[in-house]
């Protein structure tokens, strides 16, 4: 019998799905999103796992933080997990959530038994020119003005603009996207870039003794899919490419994404 409940731990909004006695699987969302962005894959994952979804500081239903640097956010996540899952966990991160997951493994190798990164760009030079709707929402001088008048349709367009396959954006994803402030979003993007500019994600993974899964869509409009090749040579890392999938595999290909995660966790030496 599954559980679905919402709590706050160390001030962070957490949603639990699946049986608490099952192996824990932690899901970390990307910039401007929330735990709800994992919704389409949760049901399948929760059949075998205690799925723990967090809203990072300033996102979804979690309050803002004084700082949004990646190691600091990882430390907050570590405090949450120490309270909830006092054993080795698998952590899956989408987009910049993969950076938080990687930083958590760097800080707490005792806590992270395996890592899954979905659409997590390897380094700043792999970033593509962003879709026009995102540039309008994010960049000055239009960004702050557009942010104030964001409609549901505009927020949905912000998600679908980075997808390759047609998707129905869930209402809770739209509601949670509305909660982040313009200043927080801009700060989060800067801090994410600083983290991968300091050292690339493949280099960071290579320094960790942790099995890793990297999932990338071959039609990701945010990151150069060819740049994903740098992950292929990374020790302990398996790369899976989803054909004609964009930046949001959980929304565009939930069945394939969920199955890849389940298979990885089952074979990651837990």
mmCIF file with all atom_site columns, N, CA, C and O in Angstrom, residues 41 44-45 48 213 215 253-265:
data_model
loop_
_atom_site.group_PDB
_atom_site.id
_atom_site.type_symbol
_atom_site.label_atom_id
_atom_site.label_alt_id
_atom_site.label_comp_id
_atom_site.label_asym_id
_atom_site.label_entity_id
_atom_site.label_seq_id
_atom_site.pdbx_PDB_ins_code
_atom_site.Cartn_x
_atom_site.Cartn_y
_atom_site.Cartn_z
_atom_site.occupancy
_atom_site.B_iso_or_equiv
_atom_site.pdbx_formal_charge
_atom_site.auth_seq_id
_atom_site.auth_comp_id
_atom_site.auth_asym_id
_atom_site.auth_atom_id
_atom_site.pdbx_PDB_model_num
ATOM 1  N N  . UNK A 1 41  ? 6.289  10.246 -13.260 1.00 0.00 ? 41  UNK A N  1
ATOM 2  C CA . UNK A 1 41  ? 7.068  9.011  -13.064 1.00 0.00 ? 41  UNK A CA 1
ATOM 3  C C  . UNK A 1 41  ? 6.928  8.458  -11.647 1.00 0.00 ? 41  UNK A C  1
ATOM 4  O O  . UNK A 1 41  ? 7.378  7.343  -11.368 1.00 0.00 ? 41  UNK A O  1
ATOM 5  N N  . UNK A 1 44  ? 5.097  4.830  -10.854 1.00 0.00 ? 44  UNK A N  1
ATOM 6  C CA . UNK A 1 44  ? 5.894  3.644  -11.176 1.00 0.00 ? 44  UNK A CA 1
ATOM 7  C C  . UNK A 1 44  ? 7.041  3.464  -10.187 1.00 0.00 ? 44  UNK A C  1
ATOM 8  O O  . UNK A 1 44  ? 7.321  2.337  -9.736  1.00 0.00 ? 44  UNK A O  1
ATOM 9  N N  . UNK A 1 45  ? 7.703  4.555  -9.827  1.00 0.00 ? 45  UNK A N  1
ATOM 10 C CA . UNK A 1 45  ? 8.842  4.460  -8.916  1.00 0.00 ? 45  UNK A CA 1
ATOM 11 C C  . UNK A 1 45  ? 8.394  4.037  -7.519  1.00 0.00 ? 45  UNK A C  1
ATOM 12 O O  . UNK A 1 45  ? 9.098  3.286  -6.828  1.00 0.00 ? 45  UNK A O  1
ATOM 13 N N  . UNK A 1 48  ? 8.193  0.363  -5.953  1.00 0.00 ? 48  UNK A N  1
ATOM 14 C CA . UNK A 1 48  ? 9.362  -0.348 -5.415  1.00 0.00 ? 48  UNK A CA 1
ATOM 15 C C  . UNK A 1 48  ? 10.184 0.485  -4.437  1.00 0.00 ? 48  UNK A C  1
ATOM 16 O O  . UNK A 1 48  ? 11.124 -0.032 -3.833  1.00 0.00 ? 48  UNK A O  1
ATOM 17 N N  . UNK A 1 213 ? 24.077 7.221  -13.338 1.00 0.00 ? 213 UNK A N  1
ATOM 18 C CA . UNK A 1 213 ? 23.311 7.098  -14.571 1.00 0.00 ? 213 UNK A CA 1
ATOM 19 C C  . UNK A 1 213 ? 23.083 8.499  -15.112 1.00 0.00 ? 213 UNK A C  1
ATOM 20 O O  . UNK A 1 213 ? 22.674 9.394  -14.368 1.00 0.00 ? 213 UNK A O  1
ATOM 21 N N  . UNK A 1 215 ? 20.937 10.435 -18.064 1.00 0.00 ? 215 UNK A N  1
ATOM 22 C CA . UNK A 1 215 ? 19.884 10.329 -19.079 1.00 0.00 ? 215 UNK A CA 1
ATOM 23 C C  . UNK A 1 215 ? 19.806 11.656 -19.818 1.00 0.00 ? 215 UNK A C  1
ATOM 24 O O  . UNK A 1 215 ? 19.731 12.721 -19.185 1.00 0.00 ? 215 UNK A O  1
ATOM 25 N N  . UNK A 1 253 ? 8.670  11.466 -21.760 1.00 0.00 ? 253 UNK A N  1
ATOM 26 C CA . UNK A 1 253 ? 8.811  10.010 -21.876 1.00 0.00 ? 253 UNK A CA 1
ATOM 27 C C  . UNK A 1 253 ? 8.818  9.393  -20.480 1.00 0.00 ? 253 UNK A C  1
ATOM 28 O O  . UNK A 1 253 ? 9.811  8.778  -20.063 1.00 0.00 ? 253 UNK A O  1
ATOM 29 N N  . UNK A 1 254 ? 7.722  9.548  -19.740 1.00 0.00 ? 254 UNK A N  1
ATOM 30 C CA . UNK A 1 254 ? 7.724  9.084  -18.343 1.00 0.00 ? 254 UNK A CA 1
ATOM 31 C C  . UNK A 1 254 ? 7.927  7.585  -18.204 1.00 0.00 ? 254 UNK A C  1
ATOM 32 O O  . UNK A 1 254 ? 8.601  7.134  -17.268 1.00 0.00 ? 254 UNK A O  1
ATOM 33 N N  . UNK A 1 255 ? 7.353  6.803  -19.130 1.00 0.00 ? 255 UNK A N  1
ATOM 34 C CA . UNK A 1 255 ? 7.515  5.351  -19.046 1.00 0.00 ? 255 UNK A CA 1
ATOM 35 C C  . UNK A 1 255 ? 8.964  4.930  -19.187 1.00 0.00 ? 255 UNK A C  1
ATOM 36 O O  . UNK A 1 255 ? 9.498  4.157  -18.372 1.00 0.00 ? 255 UNK A O  1
ATOM 37 N N  . UNK A 1 256 ? 9.632  5.435  -20.228 1.00 0.00 ? 256 UNK A N  1
ATOM 38 C CA . UNK A 1 256 ? 11.037 5.097  -20.467 1.00 0.00 ? 256 UNK A CA 1
ATOM 39 C C  . UNK A 1 256 ? 11.929 5.608  -19.332 1.00 0.00 ? 256 UNK A C  1
ATOM 40 O O  . UNK A 1 256 ? 12.838 4.911  -18.869 1.00 0.00 ? 256 UNK A O  1
ATOM 41 N N  . UNK A 1 257 ? 11.651 6.829  -18.895 1.00 0.00 ? 257 UNK A N  1
ATOM 42 C CA . UNK A 1 257 ? 12.472 7.430  -17.840 1.00 0.00 ? 257 UNK A CA 1
ATOM 43 C C  . UNK A 1 257 ? 12.342 6.651  -16.544 1.00 0.00 ? 257 UNK A C  1
ATOM 44 O O  . UNK A 1 257 ? 13.343 6.341  -15.880 1.00 0.00 ? 257 UNK A O  1
ATOM 45 N N  . UNK A 1 258 ? 11.113 6.329  -16.169 1.00 0.00 ? 258 UNK A N  1
ATOM 46 C CA . UNK A 1 258 ? 10.889 5.564  -14.953 1.00 0.00 ? 258 UNK A CA 1
ATOM 47 C C  . UNK A 1 258 ? 11.548 4.204  -15.005 1.00 0.00 ? 258 UNK A C  1
ATOM 48 O O  . UNK A 1 258 ? 12.182 3.752  -14.030 1.00 0.00 ? 258 UNK A O  1
ATOM 49 N N  . UNK A 1 259 ? 11.453 3.547  -16.153 1.00 0.00 ? 259 UNK A N  1
ATOM 50 C CA . UNK A 1 259 ? 12.050 2.212  -16.298 1.00 0.00 ? 259 UNK A CA 1
ATOM 51 C C  . UNK A 1 259 ? 13.573 2.275  -16.206 1.00 0.00 ? 259 UNK A C  1
ATOM 52 O O  . UNK A 1 259 ? 14.209 1.421  -15.577 1.00 0.00 ? 259 UNK A O  1
ATOM 53 N N  . UNK A 1 260 ? 14.179 3.292  -16.813 1.00 0.00 ? 260 UNK A N  1
ATOM 54 C CA . UNK A 1 260 ? 15.632 3.454  -16.721 1.00 0.00 ? 260 UNK A CA 1
ATOM 55 C C  . UNK A 1 260 ? 16.067 3.666  -15.268 1.00 0.00 ? 260 UNK A C  1
ATOM 56 O O  . UNK A 1 260 ? 17.077 3.098  -14.821 1.00 0.00 ? 260 UNK A O  1
ATOM 57 N N  . UNK A 1 261 ? 15.321 4.469  -14.544 1.00 0.00 ? 261 UNK A N  1
ATOM 58 C CA . UNK A 1 261 ? 15.654 4.719  -13.139 1.00 0.00 ? 261 UNK A CA 1
ATOM 59 C C  . UNK A 1 261 ? 15.521 3.446  -12.312 1.00 0.00 ? 261 UNK A C  1
ATOM 60 O O  . UNK A 1 261 ? 16.408 3.118  -11.512 1.00 0.00 ? 261 UNK A O  1
ATOM 61 N N  . UNK A 1 262 ? 14.422 2.730  -12.500 1.00 0.00 ? 262 UNK A N  1
ATOM 62 C CA . UNK A 1 262 ? 14.201 1.505  -11.736 1.00 0.00 ? 262 UNK A CA 1
ATOM 63 C C  . UNK A 1 262 ? 15.296 0.466  -12.019 1.00 0.00 ? 262 UNK A C  1
ATOM 64 O O  . UNK A 1 262 ? 15.822 -0.171 -11.105 1.00 0.00 ? 262 UNK A O  1
ATOM 65 N N  . UNK A 1 263 ? 15.637 0.315  -13.296 1.00 0.00 ? 263 UNK A N  1
ATOM 66 C CA . UNK A 1 263 ? 16.662 -0.662 -13.676 1.00 0.00 ? 263 UNK A CA 1
ATOM 67 C C  . UNK A 1 263 ? 18.025 -0.269 -13.082 1.00 0.00 ? 263 UNK A C  1
ATOM 68 O O  . UNK A 1 263 ? 18.773 -1.123 -12.596 1.00 0.00 ? 263 UNK A O  1
ATOM 69 N N  . UNK A 1 264 ? 18.318 1.018  -13.120 1.00 0.00 ? 264 UNK A N  1
ATOM 70 C CA . UNK A 1 264 ? 19.592 1.499  -12.585 1.00 0.00 ? 264 UNK A CA 1
ATOM 71 C C  . UNK A 1 264 ? 19.688 1.245  -11.085 1.00 0.00 ? 264 UNK A C  1
ATOM 72 O O  . UNK A 1 264 ? 20.697 0.716  -10.594 1.00 0.00 ? 264 UNK A O  1
ATOM 73 N N  . UNK A 1 265 ? 18.648 1.609  -10.360 1.00 0.00 ? 265 UNK A N  1
ATOM 74 C CA . UNK A 1 265 ? 18.696 1.434  -8.902  1.00 0.00 ? 265 UNK A CA 1
ATOM 75 C C  . UNK A 1 265 ? 18.836 -0.043 -8.553  1.00 0.00 ? 265 UNK A C  1
ATOM 76 O O  . UNK A 1 265 ? 19.564 -0.418 -7.628  1.00 0.00 ? 265 UNK A O  1
#
